[in-house]
Amino acid sequence: MDTSFYTAAQGARMRQKQMNVIANNISNINTNGYRAKEVAFGDLMYYNMNPGNAEDWDAGAGCLIERTMDSQEQGSLVSTGDQNNFAIEGSGYFMLLDSATGEITYTRDGSFSASQRADGFYLVNNAGKLVLDKMGQPIQIGEQGVSKDQIGVFDFPISTGLLSKGDNEWQASEQNGQPYLITDAKVRQGCIEESNVDLAKEMAKVIESSRSYSYNLKMVQTSDEIEQAINNLR
């Protein structure tokens, strides 16, 4: 296959994937605590050496989405007046426990509420997962309610690359390291953090990506026309 044809087709596929990421960001513009995702492109100039013959190479060209990253920009903090709502100023995540599976996840969405269990009321997120305190224990709501000093805020030695679990939650992998408590975390009670999606930036990315997609398709068409012309000369 002609290299230009392959390069353009690969570019079009990657731009389509980028458009999917952008569309997901825009659809979550009103999701509390959501962090916009960004794609990182890499050059697909690689060589696979055949062990049997050092001069036998397979060459690739084009681009590839190497990874999808979460934007670390702070979202706007808005007051809700609900004392079960919390927002983090700066880095860090709330730690959640799924009591049914024992799974630990992390979120920036602090729109919590009270859930009645057998021994009282506990602070939970919208999915019913328990919010954990600074000691990694479920937070039981007393007669005086919940204090922001009870809320645990955790981070990782490497905070990038957390695995998205959906529902605005992340899970840590081995490369992130063990979670640690941020002892001086700034938590605001009665507030939530809004999505950090910047609609203007996302629309600019839509224009850029769609134009690149169109140019790649034009290149595919041109390469096909060249191949047809060559074949007609035979």
PDB file of C-alpha atoms in Angstrom:
ATOM      1  CA  MET A   1       0.000   0.000   0.000  1.00  0.00           C
ATOM      2  CA  ASP A   2       1.265   3.473  -0.808  1.00  0.00           C
ATOM      3  CA  THR A   3       2.771   5.126   2.284  1.00  0.00           C
ATOM      4  CA  SER A   4       0.897   8.388   1.758  1.00  0.00           C
ATOM      5  CA  PHE A   5      -2.413   6.503   1.653  1.00  0.00           C
ATOM      6  CA  TYR A   6      -1.629   4.683   4.909  1.00  0.00           C
ATOM      7  CA  THR A   7      -0.378   7.851   6.626  1.00  0.00           C
ATOM      8  CA  ALA A   8      -3.527   9.797   5.731  1.00  0.00           C
ATOM      9  CA  ALA A   9      -5.874   6.965   6.718  1.00  0.00           C
ATOM     10  CA  GLN A  10      -4.101   6.616  10.066  1.00  0.00           C
ATOM     11  CA  GLY A  11      -4.322  10.370  10.631  1.00  0.00           C
ATOM     12  CA  ALA A  12      -8.055  10.368   9.900  1.00  0.00           C
ATOM     13  CA  ARG A  13      -8.649   7.539  12.397  1.00  0.00           C
ATOM     14  CA  MET A  14      -6.728   9.329  15.140  1.00  0.00           C
ATOM     15  CA  ARG A  15      -8.579  12.602  14.535  1.00  0.00           C
ATOM     16  CA  GLN A  16     -11.877  10.724  14.804  1.00  0.00           C
ATOM     17  CA  LYS A  17     -10.773   9.395  18.196  1.00  0.00           C
ATOM     18  CA  GLN A  18      -9.805  12.920  19.244  1.00  0.00           C
ATOM     19  CA  MET A  19     -13.278  14.138  18.254  1.00  0.00           C
ATOM     20  CA  ASN A  20     -14.779  11.428  20.487  1.00  0.00           C
ATOM     21  CA  VAL A  21     -12.743  12.740  23.426  1.00  0.00           C
ATOM     22  CA  ILE A  22     -13.800  16.326  22.720  1.00  0.00           C
ATOM     23  CA  ALA A  23     -17.455  15.292  22.461  1.00  0.00           C
ATOM     24  CA  ASN A  24     -17.183  13.542  25.830  1.00  0.00           C
ATOM     25  CA  ASN A  25     -15.709  16.688  27.389  1.00  0.00           C
ATOM     26  CA  ILE A  26     -18.496  18.891  26.051  1.00  0.00           C
ATOM     27  CA  SER A  27     -21.179  16.457  27.222  1.00  0.00           C
ATOM     28  CA  ASN A  28     -19.726  16.673  30.760  1.00  0.00           C
ATOM     29  CA  ILE A  29     -19.504  20.451  30.919  1.00  0.00           C
ATOM     30  CA  ASN A  30     -22.115  20.461  33.721  1.00  0.00           C
ATOM     31  CA  THR A  31     -20.754  17.412  35.580  1.00  0.00           C
ATOM     32  CA  ASN A  32     -19.465  18.376  39.023  1.00  0.00           C
ATOM     33  CA  GLY A  33     -15.778  17.657  39.550  1.00  0.00           C
ATOM     34  CA  TYR A  34     -15.256  16.467  35.982  1.00  0.00           C
ATOM     35  CA  ARG A  35     -11.778  16.969  34.566  1.00  0.00           C
ATOM     36  CA  ALA A  36     -11.422  17.552  30.845  1.00  0.00           C
ATOM     37  CA  LYS A  37      -9.502  14.904  28.947  1.00  0.00           C
ATOM     38  CA  GLU A  38      -6.769  15.780  26.503  1.00  0.00           C
ATOM     39  CA  VAL A  39      -5.099  13.567  23.906  1.00  0.00           C
ATOM     40  CA  ALA A  40      -1.355  13.390  23.307  1.00  0.00           C
ATOM     41  CA  PHE A  41      -0.255  12.591  19.754  1.00  0.00           C
ATOM     42  CA  GLY A  42       2.968  10.863  18.825  1.00  0.00           C
ATOM     43  CA  ASP A  43       4.795  10.282  15.536  1.00  0.00           C
ATOM     44  CA  LEU A  44       4.365   6.744  14.285  1.00  0.00           C
ATOM     45  CA  MET A  45       7.861   6.532  12.826  1.00  0.00           C
ATOM     46  CA  TYR A  46       8.947   3.144  14.056  1.00  0.00           C
ATOM     47  CA  TYR A  47      11.087   0.310  12.740  1.00  0.00           C
ATOM     48  CA  ASN A  48      10.577  -3.358  13.526  1.00  0.00           C
ATOM     49  CA  MET A  49      13.777  -5.247  12.964  1.00  0.00           C
ATOM     50  CA  ASN A  50      13.541  -8.826  11.727  1.00  0.00           C
ATOM     51  CA  PRO A  51      15.915 -10.836  13.969  1.00  0.00           C
ATOM     52  CA  GLY A  52      16.828 -13.038  11.010  1.00  0.00           C
ATOM     53  CA  ASN A  53      18.013 -10.181   8.856  1.00  0.00           C
ATOM     54  CA  ALA A  54      19.250  -6.870  10.226  1.00  0.00           C
ATOM     55  CA  GLU A  55      18.579  -5.188   6.883  1.00  0.00           C
ATOM     56  CA  ASP A  56      14.929  -6.229   6.731  1.00  0.00           C
ATOM     57  CA  TRP A  57      12.773  -3.366   8.074  1.00  0.00           C
ATOM     58  CA  ASP A  58       9.098  -2.628   8.290  1.00  0.00           C
ATOM     59  CA  ALA A  59       8.539   1.107   8.412  1.00  0.00           C
ATOM     60  CA  GLY A  60       5.459   2.889   9.689  1.00  0.00           C
ATOM     61  CA  ALA A  61       4.406   6.487   9.264  1.00  0.00           C
ATOM     62  CA  GLY A  62       1.660   8.749  10.482  1.00  0.00           C
ATOM     63  CA  CYS A  63       0.433   9.657  13.952  1.00  0.00           C
ATOM     64  CA  LEU A  64      -0.870   7.821  16.971  1.00  0.00           C
ATOM     65  CA  ILE A  65      -2.712   8.852  20.146  1.00  0.00           C
ATOM     66  CA  GLU A  66      -0.179   7.811  22.776  1.00  0.00           C
ATOM     67  CA  ARG A  67      -2.374   8.494  25.792  1.00  0.00           C
ATOM     68  CA  THR A  68      -5.355  10.413  27.106  1.00  0.00           C
ATOM     69  CA  MET A  69      -4.635  12.716  30.034  1.00  0.00           C
ATOM     70  CA  ASP A  70      -6.865  14.455  32.569  1.00  0.00           C
ATOM     71  CA  SER A  71      -6.506  18.209  32.815  1.00  0.00           C
ATOM     72  CA  GLN A  72      -5.250  19.258  36.242  1.00  0.00           C
ATOM     73  CA  GLU A  73      -6.769  22.740  36.118  1.00  0.00           C
ATOM     74  CA  GLN A  74      -8.975  23.717  39.038  1.00  0.00           C
ATOM     75  CA  GLY A  75     -12.686  23.971  38.302  1.00  0.00           C
ATOM     76  CA  SER A  76     -14.746  26.853  39.663  1.00  0.00           C
ATOM     77  CA  LEU A  77     -16.045  26.458  43.221  1.00  0.00           C
ATOM     78  CA  VAL A  78     -19.698  27.330  43.743  1.00  0.00           C
ATOM     79  CA  SER A  79     -21.688  27.549  46.946  1.00  0.00           C
ATOM     80  CA  THR A  80     -24.636  25.172  47.354  1.00  0.00           C
ATOM     81  CA  GLY A  81     -25.550  25.805  50.998  1.00  0.00           C
ATOM     82  CA  ASP A  82     -25.684  22.016  51.534  1.00  0.00           C
ATOM     83  CA  GLN A  83     -23.408  21.096  54.434  1.00  0.00           C
ATOM     84  CA  ASN A  84     -22.931  17.630  52.974  1.00  0.00           C
ATOM     85  CA  ASN A  85     -21.241  19.113  49.914  1.00  0.00           C
ATOM     86  CA  PHE A  86     -17.472  19.596  49.821  1.00  0.00           C
ATOM     87  CA  ALA A  87     -14.914  20.954  47.366  1.00  0.00           C
ATOM     88  CA  ILE A  88     -11.132  20.628  47.254  1.00  0.00           C
ATOM     89  CA  GLU A  89      -8.992  23.682  46.596  1.00  0.00           C
ATOM     90  CA  GLY A  90      -5.837  22.520  44.882  1.00  0.00           C
ATOM     91  CA  SER A  91      -4.721  18.967  44.231  1.00  0.00           C
ATOM     92  CA  GLY A  92      -6.095  15.776  45.724  1.00  0.00           C
ATOM     93  CA  TYR A  93      -9.100  13.467  45.628  1.00  0.00           C
ATOM     94  CA  PHE A  94     -11.858  12.235  47.900  1.00  0.00           C
ATOM     95  CA  MET A  95     -11.538   8.516  48.645  1.00  0.00           C
ATOM     96  CA  LEU A  96     -14.609   6.315  48.164  1.00  0.00           C
ATOM     97  CA  LEU A  97     -15.384   2.766  49.256  1.00  0.00           C
ATOM     98  CA  ASP A  98     -17.851   0.451  47.548  1.00  0.00           C
ATOM     99  CA  SER A  99     -19.191  -1.500  50.533  1.00  0.00           C
ATOM    100  CA  ALA A 100     -20.485  -4.277  48.264  1.00  0.00           C
ATOM    101  CA  THR A 101     -17.182  -5.035  46.514  1.00  0.00           C
ATOM    102  CA  GLY A 102     -14.578  -3.380  48.751  1.00  0.00           C
ATOM    103  CA  GLU A 103     -13.274  -1.421  45.753  1.00  0.00           C
ATOM    104  CA  ILE A 104     -11.545   1.888  46.435  1.00  0.00           C
ATOM    105  CA  THR A 105     -11.990   4.731  43.952  1.00  0.00           C
ATOM    106  CA  TYR A 106     -11.293   8.468  43.914  1.00  0.00           C
ATOM    107  CA  THR A 107     -13.287  11.496  42.826  1.00  0.00           C
ATOM    108  CA  ARG A 108     -13.304  15.296  42.750  1.00  0.00           C
ATOM    109  CA  ASP A 109     -17.095  15.404  42.852  1.00  0.00           C
ATOM    110  CA  GLY A 110     -18.030  16.391  46.397  1.00  0.00           C
ATOM    111  CA  SER A 111     -21.810  16.490  45.959  1.00  0.00           C
ATOM    112  CA  PHE A 112     -22.315  14.050  48.822  1.00  0.00           C
ATOM    113  CA  SER A 113     -25.438  13.188  50.795  1.00  0.00           C
ATOM    114  CA  ALA A 114     -26.553  11.216  53.859  1.00  0.00           C
ATOM    115  CA  SER A 115     -27.430   7.540  53.572  1.00  0.00           C
ATOM    116  CA  GLN A 116     -29.032   5.540  56.359  1.00  0.00           C
ATOM    117  CA  ARG A 117     -27.377   2.265  57.262  1.00  0.00           C
ATOM    118  CA  ALA A 118     -28.057  -0.223  60.062  1.00  0.00           C
ATOM    119  CA  ASP A 119     -26.065   1.752  62.640  1.00  0.00           C
ATOM    120  CA  GLY A 120     -26.813   5.304  61.530  1.00  0.00           C
ATOM    121  CA  PHE A 121     -26.318   7.781  58.737  1.00  0.00           C
ATOM    122  CA  TYR A 122     -23.162   7.859  56.615  1.00  0.00           C
ATOM    123  CA  LEU A 123     -21.771  10.276  54.057  1.00  0.00           C
ATOM    124  CA  VAL A 124     -21.990   8.835  50.526  1.00  0.00           C
ATOM    125  CA  ASN A 125     -21.638   9.969  46.928  1.00  0.00           C
ATOM    126  CA  ASN A 126     -24.368   9.845  44.300  1.00  0.00           C
ATOM    127  CA  ALA A 127     -23.654   6.169  43.602  1.00  0.00           C
ATOM    128  CA  GLY A 128     -24.045   5.237  47.275  1.00  0.00           C
ATOM    129  CA  LYS A 129     -20.309   4.724  47.868  1.00  0.00           C
ATOM    130  CA  LEU A 130     -19.000   5.612  51.316  1.00  0.00           C
ATOM    131  CA  VAL A 131     -16.831   8.706  51.674  1.00  0.00           C
ATOM    132  CA  LEU A 132     -13.725   7.969  53.761  1.00  0.00           C
ATOM    133  CA  ASP A 133     -12.124  10.121  56.429  1.00  0.00           C
ATOM    134  CA  LYS A 134      -8.445  10.889  57.022  1.00  0.00           C
ATOM    135  CA  MET A 135      -7.935   7.426  58.514  1.00  0.00           C
ATOM    136  CA  GLY A 136      -9.574   5.710  55.554  1.00  0.00           C
ATOM    137  CA  GLN A 137     -12.747   4.931  57.493  1.00  0.00           C
ATOM    138  CA  PRO A 138     -16.404   5.628  56.546  1.00  0.00           C
ATOM    139  CA  ILE A 139     -17.711   8.937  57.858  1.00  0.00           C
ATOM    140  CA  GLN A 140     -20.705   8.565  60.164  1.00  0.00           C
ATOM    141  CA  ILE A 141     -22.893  11.643  60.384  1.00  0.00           C
ATOM    142  CA  GLY A 142     -23.488  12.721  63.976  1.00  0.00           C
ATOM    143  CA  GLU A 143     -26.086  14.995  65.466  1.00  0.00           C
ATOM    144  CA  GLN A 144     -23.970  18.023  64.567  1.00  0.00           C
ATOM    145  CA  GLY A 145     -23.568  16.879  60.986  1.00  0.00           C
ATOM    146  CA  VAL A 146     -20.209  16.476  59.238  1.00  0.00           C
ATOM    147  CA  SER A 147     -17.187  18.730  59.639  1.00  0.00           C
ATOM    148  CA  LYS A 148     -14.816  19.478  56.793  1.00  0.00           C
ATOM    149  CA  ASP A 149     -11.995  18.456  59.145  1.00  0.00           C
ATOM    150  CA  GLN A 150     -13.252  14.868  58.939  1.00  0.00           C
ATOM    151  CA  ILE A 151     -12.942  14.654  55.167  1.00  0.00           C
ATOM    152  CA  GLY A 152      -9.910  12.818  53.860  1.00  0.00           C
ATOM    153  CA  VAL A 153      -8.103  14.243  50.837  1.00  0.00           C
ATOM    154  CA  PHE A 154      -5.570  11.954  49.202  1.00  0.00           C
ATOM    155  CA  ASP A 155      -3.038  12.166  46.414  1.00  0.00           C
ATOM    156  CA  PHE A 156      -0.363  10.001  44.811  1.00  0.00           C
ATOM    157  CA  PRO A 157       3.387  10.246  44.184  1.00  0.00           C
ATOM    158  CA  ILE A 158       2.453  10.217  40.477  1.00  0.00           C
ATOM    159  CA  SER A 159      -1.023  11.663  40.123  1.00  0.00           C
ATOM    160  CA  THR A 160      -1.176  11.482  36.328  1.00  0.00           C
ATOM    161  CA  GLY A 161      -2.399   8.356  34.607  1.00  0.00           C
ATOM    162  CA  LEU A 162      -5.200   7.429  37.010  1.00  0.00           C
ATOM    163  CA  LEU A 163      -7.544   4.886  35.430  1.00  0.00           C
ATOM    164  CA  SER A 164     -10.980   6.289  34.614  1.00  0.00           C
ATOM    165  CA  LYS A 165     -13.735   4.048  36.014  1.00  0.00           C
ATOM    166  CA  GLY A 166     -16.657   6.064  34.667  1.00  0.00           C
ATOM    167  CA  ASP A 167     -19.203   7.958  36.780  1.00  0.00           C
ATOM    168  CA  ASN A 168     -16.530  10.617  37.404  1.00  0.00           C
ATOM    169  CA  GLU A 169     -14.353   8.233  39.429  1.00  0.00           C
ATOM    170  CA  TRP A 170     -10.753   7.088  39.081  1.00  0.00           C
ATOM    171  CA  GLN A 171      -8.786   4.103  40.289  1.00  0.00           C
ATOM    172  CA  ALA A 172      -5.069   3.996  41.032  1.00  0.00           C
ATOM    173  CA  SER A 173      -2.605   1.677  39.290  1.00  0.00           C
ATOM    174  CA  GLU A 174       0.842   0.495  40.373  1.00  0.00           C
ATOM    175  CA  GLN A 175       2.547   3.327  38.523  1.00  0.00           C
ATOM    176  CA  ASN A 176       0.693   5.905  40.652  1.00  0.00           C
ATOM    177  CA  GLY A 177       2.115   4.511  43.894  1.00  0.00           C
ATOM    178  CA  GLN A 178       0.394   4.317  47.260  1.00  0.00           C
ATOM    179  CA  PRO A 179      -2.113   7.050  48.165  1.00  0.00           C
ATOM    180  CA  TYR A 180      -1.095   9.447  50.900  1.00  0.00           C
ATOM    181  CA  LEU A 181      -3.097  11.875  53.014  1.00  0.00           C
ATOM    182  CA  ILE A 182      -2.698  15.590  52.250  1.00  0.00           C
ATOM    183  CA  THR A 183      -2.521  16.912  55.798  1.00  0.00           C
ATOM    184  CA  ASP A 184      -2.838  20.570  54.811  1.00  0.00           C
ATOM    185  CA  ALA A 185      -5.558  20.099  52.193  1.00  0.00           C
ATOM    186  CA  LYS A 186      -7.996  22.982  51.763  1.00  0.00           C
ATOM    187  CA  VAL A 187     -11.574  21.722  51.866  1.00  0.00           C
ATOM    188  CA  ARG A 188     -14.547  24.051  51.536  1.00  0.00           C
ATOM    189  CA  GLN A 189     -17.838  22.940  53.042  1.00  0.00           C
ATOM    190  CA  GLY A 190     -21.154  23.809  51.427  1.00  0.00           C
ATOM    191  CA  CYS A 191     -19.469  24.075  48.020  1.00  0.00           C
ATOM    192  CA  ILE A 192     -18.846  21.892  44.998  1.00  0.00           C
ATOM    193  CA  GLU A 193     -16.261  22.054  42.246  1.00  0.00           C
ATOM    194  CA  GLU A 194     -17.711  22.499  38.785  1.00  0.00           C
ATOM    195  CA  SER A 195     -16.371  20.865  35.635  1.00  0.00           C
ATOM    196  CA  ASN A 196     -13.113  22.398  34.415  1.00  0.00           C
ATOM    197  CA  VAL A 197     -14.150  22.044  30.757  1.00  0.00           C
ATOM    198  CA  ASP A 198     -13.554  25.301  28.857  1.00  0.00           C
ATOM    199  CA  LEU A 199     -16.147  25.359  26.081  1.00  0.00           C
ATOM    200  CA  ALA A 200     -14.217  27.924  24.026  1.00  0.00           C
ATOM    201  CA  LYS A 201     -11.100  25.736  24.043  1.00  0.00           C
ATOM    202  CA  GLU A 202     -13.089  22.638  23.166  1.00  0.00           C
ATOM    203  CA  MET A 203     -14.748  24.373  20.209  1.00  0.00           C
ATOM    204  CA  ALA A 204     -11.331  25.499  18.968  1.00  0.00           C
ATOM    205  CA  LYS A 205     -10.191  21.872  19.158  1.00  0.00           C
ATOM    206  CA  VAL A 206     -13.286  20.811  17.204  1.00  0.00           C
ATOM    207  CA  ILE A 207     -12.369  23.186  14.371  1.00  0.00           C
ATOM    208  CA  GLU A 208      -8.727  22.096  14.382  1.00  0.00           C
ATOM    209  CA  SER A 209      -9.563  18.388  14.476  1.00  0.00           C
ATOM    210  CA  SER A 210     -12.303  18.549  11.828  1.00  0.00           C
ATOM    211  CA  ARG A 211     -10.046  20.443   9.413  1.00  0.00           C
ATOM    212  CA  SER A 212      -7.229  17.965   9.939  1.00  0.00           C
ATOM    213  CA  TYR A 213      -9.687  15.112   9.364  1.00  0.00           C
ATOM    214  CA  SER A 214     -10.823  16.690   6.095  1.00  0.00           C
ATOM    215  CA  TYR A 215      -7.234  17.213   4.917  1.00  0.00           C
ATOM    216  CA  ASN A 216      -6.390  13.596   5.683  1.00  0.00           C
ATOM    217  CA  LEU A 217      -9.394  12.377   3.692  1.00  0.00           C
ATOM    218  CA  LYS A 218      -8.341  14.618   0.807  1.00  0.00           C
ATOM    219  CA  MET A 219      -4.897  13.041   0.951  1.00  0.00           C
ATOM    220  CA  VAL A 220      -6.457   9.559   0.854  1.00  0.00           C
ATOM    221  CA  GLN A 221      -8.436  10.560  -2.232  1.00  0.00           C
ATOM    222  CA  THR A 222      -5.369  12.025  -3.936  1.00  0.00           C
ATOM    223  CA  SER A 223      -3.277   8.928  -3.168  1.00  0.00           C
ATOM    224  CA  ASP A 224      -6.003   6.719  -4.602  1.00  0.00           C
ATOM    225  CA  GLU A 225      -6.122   8.793  -7.776  1.00  0.00           C
ATOM    226  CA  ILE A 226      -2.338   8.494  -8.146  1.00  0.00           C
ATOM    227  CA  GLU A 227      -2.521   4.722  -7.710  1.00  0.00           C
ATOM    228  CA  GLN A 228      -5.231   4.503 -10.357  1.00  0.00           C
ATOM    229  CA  ALA A 229      -3.168   6.601 -12.774  1.00  0.00           C
ATOM    230  CA  ILE A 230      -0.144   4.359 -12.251  1.00  0.00           C
ATOM    231  CA  ASN A 231      -2.208   1.227 -12.786  1.00  0.00           C
ATOM    232  CA  ASN A 232      -3.625   2.638 -16.060  1.00  0.00           C
ATOM    233  CA  LEU A 233      -0.074   3.131 -17.371  1.00  0.00           C
ATOM    234  CA  ARG A 234       0.698  -0.579 -17.125  1.00  0.00           C
TER     235      ARG A 234
END
